[in-house]
Short mmCIF file of C-alpha atoms in Angstrom, two decimals:
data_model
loop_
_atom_site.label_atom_id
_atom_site.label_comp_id
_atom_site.label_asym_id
_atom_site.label_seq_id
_atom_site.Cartn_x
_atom_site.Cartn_y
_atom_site.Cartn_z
CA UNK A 283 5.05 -61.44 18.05
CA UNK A 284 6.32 -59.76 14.64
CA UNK A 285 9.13 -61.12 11.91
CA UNK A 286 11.06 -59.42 9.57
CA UNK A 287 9.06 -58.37 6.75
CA UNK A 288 12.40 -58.25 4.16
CA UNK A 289 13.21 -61.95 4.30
CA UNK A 290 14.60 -64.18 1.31
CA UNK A 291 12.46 -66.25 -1.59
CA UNK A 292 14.31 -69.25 -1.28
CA UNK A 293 13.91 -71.76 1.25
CA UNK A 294 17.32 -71.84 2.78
CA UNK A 295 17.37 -67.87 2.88
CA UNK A 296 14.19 -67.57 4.69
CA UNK A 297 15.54 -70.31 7.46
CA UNK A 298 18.71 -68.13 7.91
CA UNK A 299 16.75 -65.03 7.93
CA UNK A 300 13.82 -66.45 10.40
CA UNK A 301 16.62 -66.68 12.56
CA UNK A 302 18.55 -63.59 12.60
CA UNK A 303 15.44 -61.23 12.71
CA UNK A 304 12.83 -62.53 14.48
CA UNK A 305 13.03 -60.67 17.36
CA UNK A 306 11.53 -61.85 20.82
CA UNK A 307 9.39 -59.42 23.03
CA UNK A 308 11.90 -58.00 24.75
CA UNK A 309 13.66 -56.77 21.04
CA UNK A 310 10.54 -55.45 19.89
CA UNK A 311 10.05 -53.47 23.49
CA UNK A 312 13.68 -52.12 23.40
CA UNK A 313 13.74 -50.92 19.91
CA UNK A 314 10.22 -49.12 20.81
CA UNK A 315 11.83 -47.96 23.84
CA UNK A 316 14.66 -46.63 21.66
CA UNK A 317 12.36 -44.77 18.44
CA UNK A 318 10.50 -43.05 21.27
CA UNK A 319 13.37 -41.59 23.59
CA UNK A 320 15.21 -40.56 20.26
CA UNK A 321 11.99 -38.96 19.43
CA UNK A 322 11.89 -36.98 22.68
CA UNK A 323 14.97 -35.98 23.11
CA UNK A 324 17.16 -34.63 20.47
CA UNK A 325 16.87 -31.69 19.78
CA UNK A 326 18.07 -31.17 16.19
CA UNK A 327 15.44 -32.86 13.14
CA UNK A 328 18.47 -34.50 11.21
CA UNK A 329 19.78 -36.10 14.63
CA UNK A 330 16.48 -37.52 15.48
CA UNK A 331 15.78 -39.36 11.78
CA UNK A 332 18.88 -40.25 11.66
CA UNK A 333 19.02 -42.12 15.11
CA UNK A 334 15.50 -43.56 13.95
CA UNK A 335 16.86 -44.85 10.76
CA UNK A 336 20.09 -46.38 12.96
CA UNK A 337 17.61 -48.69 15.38
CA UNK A 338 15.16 -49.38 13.21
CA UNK A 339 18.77 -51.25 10.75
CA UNK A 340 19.83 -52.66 13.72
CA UNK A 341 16.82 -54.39 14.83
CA UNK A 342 15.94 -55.43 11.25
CA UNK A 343 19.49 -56.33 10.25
CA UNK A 344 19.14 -53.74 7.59
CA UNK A 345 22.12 -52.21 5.47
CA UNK A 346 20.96 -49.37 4.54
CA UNK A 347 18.03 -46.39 5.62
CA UNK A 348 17.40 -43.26 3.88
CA UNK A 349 14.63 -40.06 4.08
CA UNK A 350 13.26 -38.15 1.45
CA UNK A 351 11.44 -34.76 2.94
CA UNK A 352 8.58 -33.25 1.21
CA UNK A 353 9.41 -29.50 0.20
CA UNK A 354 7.15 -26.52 -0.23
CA UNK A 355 7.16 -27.20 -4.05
CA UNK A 356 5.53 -30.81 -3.30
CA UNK A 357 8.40 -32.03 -4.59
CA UNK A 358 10.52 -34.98 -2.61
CA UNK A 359 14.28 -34.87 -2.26
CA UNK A 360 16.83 -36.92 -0.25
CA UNK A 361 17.46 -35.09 3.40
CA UNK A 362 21.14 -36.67 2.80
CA UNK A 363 20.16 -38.47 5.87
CA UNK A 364 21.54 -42.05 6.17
CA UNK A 365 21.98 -45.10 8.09
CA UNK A 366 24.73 -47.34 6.80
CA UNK A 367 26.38 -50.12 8.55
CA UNK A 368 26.08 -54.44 8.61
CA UNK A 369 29.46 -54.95 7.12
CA UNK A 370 28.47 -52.15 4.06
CA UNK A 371 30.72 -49.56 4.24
CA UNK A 372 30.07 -46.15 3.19
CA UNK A 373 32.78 -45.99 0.10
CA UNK A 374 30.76 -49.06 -1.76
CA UNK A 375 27.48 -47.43 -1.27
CA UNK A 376 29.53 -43.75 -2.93
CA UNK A 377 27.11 -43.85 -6.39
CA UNK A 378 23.89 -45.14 -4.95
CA UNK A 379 24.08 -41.74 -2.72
CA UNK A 380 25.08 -39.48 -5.43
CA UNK A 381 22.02 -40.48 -7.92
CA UNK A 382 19.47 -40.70 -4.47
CA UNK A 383 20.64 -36.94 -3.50
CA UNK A 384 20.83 -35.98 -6.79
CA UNK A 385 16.92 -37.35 -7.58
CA UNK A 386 13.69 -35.26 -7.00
CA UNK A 387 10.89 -36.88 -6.78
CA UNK A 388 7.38 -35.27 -7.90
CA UNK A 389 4.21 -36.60 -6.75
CA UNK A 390 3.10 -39.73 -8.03
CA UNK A 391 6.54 -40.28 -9.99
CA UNK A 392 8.75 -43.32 -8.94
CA UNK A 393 8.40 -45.63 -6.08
CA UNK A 394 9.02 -42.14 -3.38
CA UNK A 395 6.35 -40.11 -5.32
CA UNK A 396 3.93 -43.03 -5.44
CA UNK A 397 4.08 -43.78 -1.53
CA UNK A 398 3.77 -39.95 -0.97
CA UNK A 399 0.79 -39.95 -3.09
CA UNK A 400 -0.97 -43.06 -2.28
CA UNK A 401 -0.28 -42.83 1.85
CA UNK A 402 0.63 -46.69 1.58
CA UNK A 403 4.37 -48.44 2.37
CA UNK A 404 5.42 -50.15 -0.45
CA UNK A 405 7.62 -53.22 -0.77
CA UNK A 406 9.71 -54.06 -3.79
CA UNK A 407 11.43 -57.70 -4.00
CA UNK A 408 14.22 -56.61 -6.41
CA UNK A 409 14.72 -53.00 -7.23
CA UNK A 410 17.14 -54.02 -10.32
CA UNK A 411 14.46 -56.02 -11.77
CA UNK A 412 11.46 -53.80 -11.10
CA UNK A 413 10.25 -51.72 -13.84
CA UNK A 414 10.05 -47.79 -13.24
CA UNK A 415 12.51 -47.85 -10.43
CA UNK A 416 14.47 -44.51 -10.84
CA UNK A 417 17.56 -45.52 -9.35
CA UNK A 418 18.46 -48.88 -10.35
CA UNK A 419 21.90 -48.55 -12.00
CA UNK A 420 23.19 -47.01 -8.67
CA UNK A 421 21.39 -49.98 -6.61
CA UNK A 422 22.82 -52.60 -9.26
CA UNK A 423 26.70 -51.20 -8.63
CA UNK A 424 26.19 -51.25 -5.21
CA UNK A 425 24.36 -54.77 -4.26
CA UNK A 426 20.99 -53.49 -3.49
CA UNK A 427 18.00 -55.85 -3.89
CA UNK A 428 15.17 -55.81 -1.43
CA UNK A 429 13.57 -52.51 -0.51
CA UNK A 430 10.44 -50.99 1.52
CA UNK A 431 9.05 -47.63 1.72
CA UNK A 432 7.39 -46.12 4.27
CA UNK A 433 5.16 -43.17 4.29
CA UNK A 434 5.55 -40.29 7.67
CA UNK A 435 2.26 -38.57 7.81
CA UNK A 436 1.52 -35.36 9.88
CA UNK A 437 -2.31 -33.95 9.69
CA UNK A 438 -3.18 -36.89 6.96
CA UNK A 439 -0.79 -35.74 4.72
CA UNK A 440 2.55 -37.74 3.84
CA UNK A 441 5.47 -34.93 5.05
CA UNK A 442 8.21 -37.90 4.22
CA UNK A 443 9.28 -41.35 2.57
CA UNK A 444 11.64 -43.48 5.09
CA UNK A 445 13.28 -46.16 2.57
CA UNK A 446 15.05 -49.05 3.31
CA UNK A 447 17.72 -51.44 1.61
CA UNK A 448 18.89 -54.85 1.67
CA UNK A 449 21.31 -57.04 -0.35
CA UNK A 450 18.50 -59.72 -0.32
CA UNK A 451 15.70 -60.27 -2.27
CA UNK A 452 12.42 -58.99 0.24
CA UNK A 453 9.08 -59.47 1.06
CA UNK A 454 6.37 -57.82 2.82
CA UNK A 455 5.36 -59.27 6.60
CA UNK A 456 2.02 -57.56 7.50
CA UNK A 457 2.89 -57.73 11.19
CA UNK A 458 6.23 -56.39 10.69
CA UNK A 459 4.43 -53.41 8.48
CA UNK A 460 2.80 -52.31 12.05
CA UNK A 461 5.79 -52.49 14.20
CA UNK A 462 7.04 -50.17 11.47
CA UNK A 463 3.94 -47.62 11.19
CA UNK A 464 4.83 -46.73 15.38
CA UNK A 465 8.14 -46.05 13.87
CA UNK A 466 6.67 -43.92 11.05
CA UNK A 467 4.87 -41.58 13.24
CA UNK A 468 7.69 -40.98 16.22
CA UNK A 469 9.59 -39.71 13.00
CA UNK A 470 5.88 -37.55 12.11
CA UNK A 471 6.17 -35.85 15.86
CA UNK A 472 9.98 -34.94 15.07
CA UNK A 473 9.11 -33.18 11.81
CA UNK A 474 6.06 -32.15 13.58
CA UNK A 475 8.04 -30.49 16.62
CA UNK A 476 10.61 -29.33 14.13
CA UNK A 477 7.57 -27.04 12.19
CA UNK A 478 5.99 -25.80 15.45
CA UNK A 479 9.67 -24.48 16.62
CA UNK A 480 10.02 -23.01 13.73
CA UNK A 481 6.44 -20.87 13.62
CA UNK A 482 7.30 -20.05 17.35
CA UNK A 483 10.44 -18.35 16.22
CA UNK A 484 8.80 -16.82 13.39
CA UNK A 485 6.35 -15.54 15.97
CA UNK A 486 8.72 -14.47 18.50
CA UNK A 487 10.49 -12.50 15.36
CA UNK A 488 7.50 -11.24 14.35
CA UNK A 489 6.46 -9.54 17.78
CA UNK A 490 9.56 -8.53 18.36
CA UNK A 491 10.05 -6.62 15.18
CA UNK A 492 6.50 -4.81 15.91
CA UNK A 493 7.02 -3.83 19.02
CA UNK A 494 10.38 -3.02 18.81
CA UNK A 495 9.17 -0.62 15.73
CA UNK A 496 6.49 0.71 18.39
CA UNK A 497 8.93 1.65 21.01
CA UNK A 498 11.16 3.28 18.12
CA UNK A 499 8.01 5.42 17.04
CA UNK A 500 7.48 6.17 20.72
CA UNK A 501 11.74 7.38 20.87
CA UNK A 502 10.92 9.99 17.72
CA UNK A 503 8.08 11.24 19.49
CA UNK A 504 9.83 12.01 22.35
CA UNK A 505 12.77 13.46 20.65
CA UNK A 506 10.16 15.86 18.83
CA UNK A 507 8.97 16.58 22.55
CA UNK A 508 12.48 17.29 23.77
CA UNK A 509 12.81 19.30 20.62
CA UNK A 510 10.16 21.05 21.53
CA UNK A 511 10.54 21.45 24.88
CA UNK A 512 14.32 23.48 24.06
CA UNK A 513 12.20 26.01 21.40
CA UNK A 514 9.49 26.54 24.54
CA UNK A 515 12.22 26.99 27.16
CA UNK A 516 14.35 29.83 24.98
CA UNK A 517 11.38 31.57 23.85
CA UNK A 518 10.64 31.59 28.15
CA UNK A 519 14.29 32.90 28.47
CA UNK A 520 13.25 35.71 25.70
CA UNK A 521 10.19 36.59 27.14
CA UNK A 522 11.86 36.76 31.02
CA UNK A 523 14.66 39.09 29.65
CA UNK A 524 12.11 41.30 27.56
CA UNK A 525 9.84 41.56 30.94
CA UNK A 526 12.72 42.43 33.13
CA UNK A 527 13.05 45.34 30.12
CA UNK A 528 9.51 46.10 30.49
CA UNK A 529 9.88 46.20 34.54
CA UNK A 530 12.67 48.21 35.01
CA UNK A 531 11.13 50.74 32.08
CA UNK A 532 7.89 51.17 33.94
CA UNK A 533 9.75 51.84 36.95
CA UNK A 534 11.72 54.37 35.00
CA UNK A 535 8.92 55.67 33.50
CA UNK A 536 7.26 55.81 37.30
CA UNK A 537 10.23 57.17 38.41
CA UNK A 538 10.23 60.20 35.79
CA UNK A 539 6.21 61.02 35.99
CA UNK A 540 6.57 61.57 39.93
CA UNK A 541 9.65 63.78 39.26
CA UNK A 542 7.38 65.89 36.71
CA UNK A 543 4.59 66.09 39.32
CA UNK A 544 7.20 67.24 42.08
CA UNK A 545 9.45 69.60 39.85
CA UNK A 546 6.92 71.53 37.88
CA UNK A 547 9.41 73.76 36.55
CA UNK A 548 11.49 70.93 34.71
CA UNK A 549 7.69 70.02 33.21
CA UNK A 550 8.63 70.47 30.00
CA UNK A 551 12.21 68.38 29.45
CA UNK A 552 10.60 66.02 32.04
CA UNK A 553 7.87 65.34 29.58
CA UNK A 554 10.10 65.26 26.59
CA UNK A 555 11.70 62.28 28.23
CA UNK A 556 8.51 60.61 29.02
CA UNK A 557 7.77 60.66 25.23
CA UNK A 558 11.10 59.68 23.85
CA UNK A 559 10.58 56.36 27.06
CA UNK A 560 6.85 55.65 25.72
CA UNK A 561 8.11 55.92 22.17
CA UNK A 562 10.14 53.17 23.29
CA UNK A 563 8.18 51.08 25.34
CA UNK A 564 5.99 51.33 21.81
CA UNK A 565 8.41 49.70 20.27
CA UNK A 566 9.25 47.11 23.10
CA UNK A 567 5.30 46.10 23.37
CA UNK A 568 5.21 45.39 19.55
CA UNK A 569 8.24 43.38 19.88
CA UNK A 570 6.84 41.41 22.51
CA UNK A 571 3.36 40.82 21.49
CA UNK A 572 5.12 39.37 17.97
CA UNK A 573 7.39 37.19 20.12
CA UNK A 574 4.14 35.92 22.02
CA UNK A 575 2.19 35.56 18.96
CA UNK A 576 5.27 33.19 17.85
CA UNK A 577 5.36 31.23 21.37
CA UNK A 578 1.20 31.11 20.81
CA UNK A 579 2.10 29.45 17.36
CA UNK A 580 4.72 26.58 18.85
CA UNK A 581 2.70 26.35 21.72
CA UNK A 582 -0.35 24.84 18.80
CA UNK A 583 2.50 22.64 16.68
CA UNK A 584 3.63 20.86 20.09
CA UNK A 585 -0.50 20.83 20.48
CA UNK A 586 -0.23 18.65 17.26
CA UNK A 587 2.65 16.61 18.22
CA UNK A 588 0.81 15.72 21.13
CA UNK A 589 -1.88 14.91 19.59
CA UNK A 590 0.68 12.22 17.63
CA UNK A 591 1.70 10.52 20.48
CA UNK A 592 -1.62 9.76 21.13
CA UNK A 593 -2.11 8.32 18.27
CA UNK A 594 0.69 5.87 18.83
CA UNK A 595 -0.33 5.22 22.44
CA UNK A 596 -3.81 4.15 20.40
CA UNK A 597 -1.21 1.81 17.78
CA UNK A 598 0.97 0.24 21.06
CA UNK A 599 -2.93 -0.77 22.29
CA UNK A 600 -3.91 -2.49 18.83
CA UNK A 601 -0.78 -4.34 18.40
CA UNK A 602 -1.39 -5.36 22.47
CA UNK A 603 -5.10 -6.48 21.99
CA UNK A 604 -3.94 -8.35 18.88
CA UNK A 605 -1.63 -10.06 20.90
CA UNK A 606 -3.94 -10.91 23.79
CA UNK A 607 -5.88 -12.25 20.74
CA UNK A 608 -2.89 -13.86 19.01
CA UNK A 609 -2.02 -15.52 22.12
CA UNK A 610 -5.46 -17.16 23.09
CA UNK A 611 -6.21 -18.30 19.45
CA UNK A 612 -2.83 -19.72 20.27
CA UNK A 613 -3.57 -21.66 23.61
CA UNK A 614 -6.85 -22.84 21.82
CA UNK A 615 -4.78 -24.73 19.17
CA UNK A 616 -2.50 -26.01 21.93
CA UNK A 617 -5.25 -27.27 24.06
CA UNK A 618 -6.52 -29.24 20.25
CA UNK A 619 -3.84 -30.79 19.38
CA UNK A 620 -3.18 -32.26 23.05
CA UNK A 621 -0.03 -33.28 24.79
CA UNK A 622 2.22 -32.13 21.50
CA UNK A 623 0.81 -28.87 22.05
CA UNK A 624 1.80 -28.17 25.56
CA UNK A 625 5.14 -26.31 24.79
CA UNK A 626 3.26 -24.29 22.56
CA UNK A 627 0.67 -23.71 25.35
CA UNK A 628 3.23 -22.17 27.86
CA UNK A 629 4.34 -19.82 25.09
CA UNK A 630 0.94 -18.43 24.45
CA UNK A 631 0.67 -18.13 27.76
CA UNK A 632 3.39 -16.06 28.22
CA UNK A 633 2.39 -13.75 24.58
CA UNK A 634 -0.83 -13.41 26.87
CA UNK A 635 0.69 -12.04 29.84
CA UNK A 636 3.43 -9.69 28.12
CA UNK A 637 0.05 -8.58 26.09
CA UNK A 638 -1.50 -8.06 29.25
CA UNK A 639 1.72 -5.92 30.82
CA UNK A 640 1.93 -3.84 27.39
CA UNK A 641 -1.82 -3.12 27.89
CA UNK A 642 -0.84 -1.87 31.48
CA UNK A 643 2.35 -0.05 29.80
CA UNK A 644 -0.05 1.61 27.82
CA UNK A 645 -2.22 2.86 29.82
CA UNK A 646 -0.08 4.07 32.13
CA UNK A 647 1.79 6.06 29.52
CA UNK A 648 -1.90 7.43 28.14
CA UNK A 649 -2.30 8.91 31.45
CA UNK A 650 0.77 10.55 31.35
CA UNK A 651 0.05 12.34 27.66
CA UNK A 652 -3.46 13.31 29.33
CA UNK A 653 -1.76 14.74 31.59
CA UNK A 654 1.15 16.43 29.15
CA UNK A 655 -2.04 17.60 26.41
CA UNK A 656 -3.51 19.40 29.26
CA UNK A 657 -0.79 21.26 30.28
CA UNK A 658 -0.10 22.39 26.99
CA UNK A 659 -3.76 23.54 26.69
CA UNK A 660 -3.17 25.36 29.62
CA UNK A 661 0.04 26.57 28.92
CA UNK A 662 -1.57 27.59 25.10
CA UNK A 663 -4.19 29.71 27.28
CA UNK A 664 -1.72 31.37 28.98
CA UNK A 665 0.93 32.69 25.88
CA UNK A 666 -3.08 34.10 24.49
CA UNK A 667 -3.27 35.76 27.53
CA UNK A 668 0.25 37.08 27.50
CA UNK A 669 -0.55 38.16 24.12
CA UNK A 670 -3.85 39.97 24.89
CA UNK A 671 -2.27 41.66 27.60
CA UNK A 672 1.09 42.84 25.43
CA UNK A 673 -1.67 44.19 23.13
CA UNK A 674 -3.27 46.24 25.63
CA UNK A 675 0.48 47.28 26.69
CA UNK A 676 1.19 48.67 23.55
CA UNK A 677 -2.02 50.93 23.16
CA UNK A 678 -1.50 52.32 26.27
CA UNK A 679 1.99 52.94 25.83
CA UNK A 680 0.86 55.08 21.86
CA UNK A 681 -1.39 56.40 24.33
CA UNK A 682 1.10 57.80 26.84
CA UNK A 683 3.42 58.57 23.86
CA UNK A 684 0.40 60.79 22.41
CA UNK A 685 -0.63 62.62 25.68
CA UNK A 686 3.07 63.37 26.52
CA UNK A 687 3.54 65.49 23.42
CA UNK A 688 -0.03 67.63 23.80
CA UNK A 689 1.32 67.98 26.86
CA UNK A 690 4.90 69.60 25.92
CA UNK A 691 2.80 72.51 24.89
CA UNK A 692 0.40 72.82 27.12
CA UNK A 693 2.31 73.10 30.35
CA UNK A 694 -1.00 74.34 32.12
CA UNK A 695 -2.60 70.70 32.15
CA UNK A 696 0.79 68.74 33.15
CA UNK A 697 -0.39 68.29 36.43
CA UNK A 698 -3.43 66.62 35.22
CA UNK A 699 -1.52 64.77 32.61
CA UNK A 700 1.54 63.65 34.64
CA UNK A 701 -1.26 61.72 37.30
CA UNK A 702 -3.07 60.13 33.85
CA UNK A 703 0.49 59.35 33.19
CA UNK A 704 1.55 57.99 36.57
CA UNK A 705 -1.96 55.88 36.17
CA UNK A 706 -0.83 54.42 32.99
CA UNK A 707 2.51 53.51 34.76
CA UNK A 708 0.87 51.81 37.36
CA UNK A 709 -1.55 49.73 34.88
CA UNK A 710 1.98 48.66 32.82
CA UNK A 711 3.52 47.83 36.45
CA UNK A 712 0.67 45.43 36.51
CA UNK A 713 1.16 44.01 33.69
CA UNK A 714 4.29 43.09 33.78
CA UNK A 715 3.40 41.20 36.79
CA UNK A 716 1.08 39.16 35.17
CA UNK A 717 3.67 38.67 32.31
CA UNK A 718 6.26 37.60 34.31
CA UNK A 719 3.76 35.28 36.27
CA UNK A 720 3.08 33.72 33.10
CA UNK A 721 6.21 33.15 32.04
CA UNK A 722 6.71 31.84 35.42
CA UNK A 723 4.05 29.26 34.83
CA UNK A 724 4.93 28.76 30.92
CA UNK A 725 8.68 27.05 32.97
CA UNK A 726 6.33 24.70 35.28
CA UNK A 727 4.74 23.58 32.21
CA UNK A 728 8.47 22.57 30.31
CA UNK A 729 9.24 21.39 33.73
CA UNK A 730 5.92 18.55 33.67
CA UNK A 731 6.79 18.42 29.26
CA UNK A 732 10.59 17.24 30.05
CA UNK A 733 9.07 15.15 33.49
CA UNK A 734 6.40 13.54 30.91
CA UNK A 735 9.48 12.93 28.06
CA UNK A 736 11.35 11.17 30.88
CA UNK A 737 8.77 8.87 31.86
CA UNK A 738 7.97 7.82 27.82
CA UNK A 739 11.36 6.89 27.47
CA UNK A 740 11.62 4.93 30.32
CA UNK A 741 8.14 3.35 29.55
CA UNK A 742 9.65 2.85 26.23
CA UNK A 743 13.31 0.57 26.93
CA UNK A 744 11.36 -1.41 29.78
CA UNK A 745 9.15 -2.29 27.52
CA UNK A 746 11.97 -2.66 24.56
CA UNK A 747 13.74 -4.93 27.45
CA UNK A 748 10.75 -6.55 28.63
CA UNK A 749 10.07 -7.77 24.77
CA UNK A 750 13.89 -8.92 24.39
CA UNK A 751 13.86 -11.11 27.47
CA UNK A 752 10.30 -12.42 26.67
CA UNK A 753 11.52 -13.65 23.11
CA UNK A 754 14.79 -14.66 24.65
CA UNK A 755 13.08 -16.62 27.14
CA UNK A 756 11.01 -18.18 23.79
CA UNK A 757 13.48 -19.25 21.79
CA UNK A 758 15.69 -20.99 24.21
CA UNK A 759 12.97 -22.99 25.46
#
């Protein structure tokens, strides 16, 4: 069916070479057999040329096969891969690899840049005699007469130059040329599998380097939560130990007023000490109310903070619609370029449902900051209410301090005054109550806060693992 295409001038040669490589049916089968599985099943580029290069010399009877890969520069240079054997041992052939590794090729220059350029095998009788041949001293040392080059195309454009040697003078066999164009592109879908492993890593690095950067936005916003949450929950511890004060000095100051209504004749010292108390409980209000405006104040920066987790919640869904996107541009491509595209199908695939799970992710942890941003509101609404109500406390307590001292000298009216007094008690009694009901609220809130803080970071390293295993489970394919 096909002969040799490198075969002698001379008469006697050709006879001798018609009979060592014209292969039957069953050759030509077994070394297709061969290209193909090597094609298929190693895994490493330089493994898979190379066992090309080794079948394609043994069926051809060939000395001597070499690649040249084309680099981002357009420039060709030897992939130092080889295929030496038929009684030529590596040691003679020692120059004629130096000068071929040491040679770049440009496009269009020499018999490797003309083949690149032109998309067309070339065959040269006798390199040593051929004009323009780059390498002929080295060739000349070592034997080397007969050679054929053969472009690799991927996409229409030539990716590498397969050339081959022998110690006889050559010439091109047409039918050979097509036996050898099969073997031409099982080396393309090597180089080709080699460059779509390599943009699925890139990929895989890629994703994982922007999510990964997500979920370590998401940890600092949760340490400024937790951060936070310890400023809300000792200003709460404050305000509970300045509200026991207030308590236990209305009671005192209840305490006293009743005494002045029932002892009239200690009126006098009785409301001296009511004055120096409200003087106090002056002081104590105006304390608190600044402490509540400063709780009213963190309560509006955690507000903010808030506010900045959403925002990042809105970045983690972005980067998972891009995904989504990412992966079904990418299972478009896959389903173009056919059966070479299926690996890459099951990855994008897979990008679409991890986009798919961070969309979930996301959502799920959007609920929970509606839910935190709320309770902040609320818990904002409150500390202004606390603060209203500390305001009120104090003018009632300048009020009690004023009406205390009229009343020193005018011991006729203490009666009257004592019950205003006791009144005014009663009204700080209640608010107290509602301050320490507040503060008892202000803790429930922290308590949902460090709940909410929780549930982000655990959001956050599932989805941290969930992204490791996925690109794991990526490259190891």
């Amino acid at each position: 069916m096909f002969a040799g295409f490198m075969r002698s001038v001379s008469p006697d040669e050709d006879s001798r070479s018609k009979q060592g490589c014209e292969a039957g049916l069953g050759d030509i089968l077994r070394l297709l057999r061969t290209v193909g599985t090597i094609a298929d099943e190693a895994r490493q580029r330089e493994a898979a040329i190379a066992g090309i290069l080794d079948a394609v010399c043994d069926y051809c009877r060939w000395p001597v096969g070499h690649a040249y890969l084309l680099r981002e520069d357009d420039t060709l240079s030897s992939a130092k891969i080889w295929s030496i054997g038929r009684g030529v041992s590596p040691t003679d052939l020692t120059d004629f690899r130096a000068q071929s590794e040491a040679t770049v090729f440009t496009i269009g220059q020499g018999l490797i840049g003309s083949v690149a350029k032109t998309g067309e095998p070339v065959c040269i009788e006798n390199v040593v005699t051929k004009d323009g041949f780059l390498r002929v001293s080295g060739a000349a040392r070592n034997g080397l007469q007969g050679c054929f080059a053969l472009p690799v195309k991927m996409a229409g454009k030539v990716v590498a130059v397969i050339e081959f040697f022998s110690r006889d003078i050559a010439r091109l066999d047409d039918e050979m040329l097509e036996l050898l164009g099969f073997v031409g592109g099982q080396v393309a879908r090597v180089l080709e599998r080699d460059a779509v492993l390599a943009v699925r890593e890139k990929l895989a690095s890629d994703f994982e380097s922007q999510v990964q950067g997500t979920v370590g936005m998401l940890g600092a916003a949760v340490s400024q939560m937790r951060s936070a949450l310890d400023v809300l929950g000792e200003s709460n511890r404050r305000t509970d130990a300045c509200g026991k004060g207030i308590d236990q000095a209305a009671h005192t100051a209840l305490s006293r007023i009743e005494n002045v209504a029932g002892q009239m004749d200690a009126l006098q010292a009785a409301l001296t000490t009511i004055g120096d108390d409200a003087g106090t409980n002056v002081e104590t209000t105006r304390a608190l109310g600044a402490q509540a405006r400063d709780m009213r104040d963190e309560f509006a920066k955690l507000q903010v903070r808030a506010d900045d987790a959403g925002k990042m919640l809105a970045t983690i869904s972005a980067i998972a619609s891009q995904i989504k996107l990412l992966g079904l541009n990418a299972s478009i491509e896959a389903a173009r370029v056919g059966e070479a595209g299926k690996g890459f199908a099951i990855v994008a695939k897979e990008v679409k449902a991890l986009a798919g799970q961070s969309e979930a992710a996301t959502a799920e942890i959007a609920q929970w900051m509606d839910g935190v941003t709320g309770a902040i509101s609320k818990a904002g609404g409150d500390i202004d209410r606390i603060s209203d109500a500390m305001g009120d406390l104090q003018a009632r307590a300048e009020i009690t301090a004023d009406q205390t001292s009229g009343q020193v000298e005018i011991c006729r009216t203490v009666a009257g005054d004592a019950l205003d007094a006791l009144k005014q008690a009663r009204v700080v009694g209640a608010s107290v109550s509602d301050i320490a009901e507040a503060i008892s609220h202000n803790g429930q809130v922290a308590g949902e806060l460090s709940d909410a803080a929780r549930n982000l970071e655990t959001q956050g390293s599932e989805l941290s693992h969930r992204v490791e295993g996925f690109v794991g489970q990526i490259l190891a394919m």
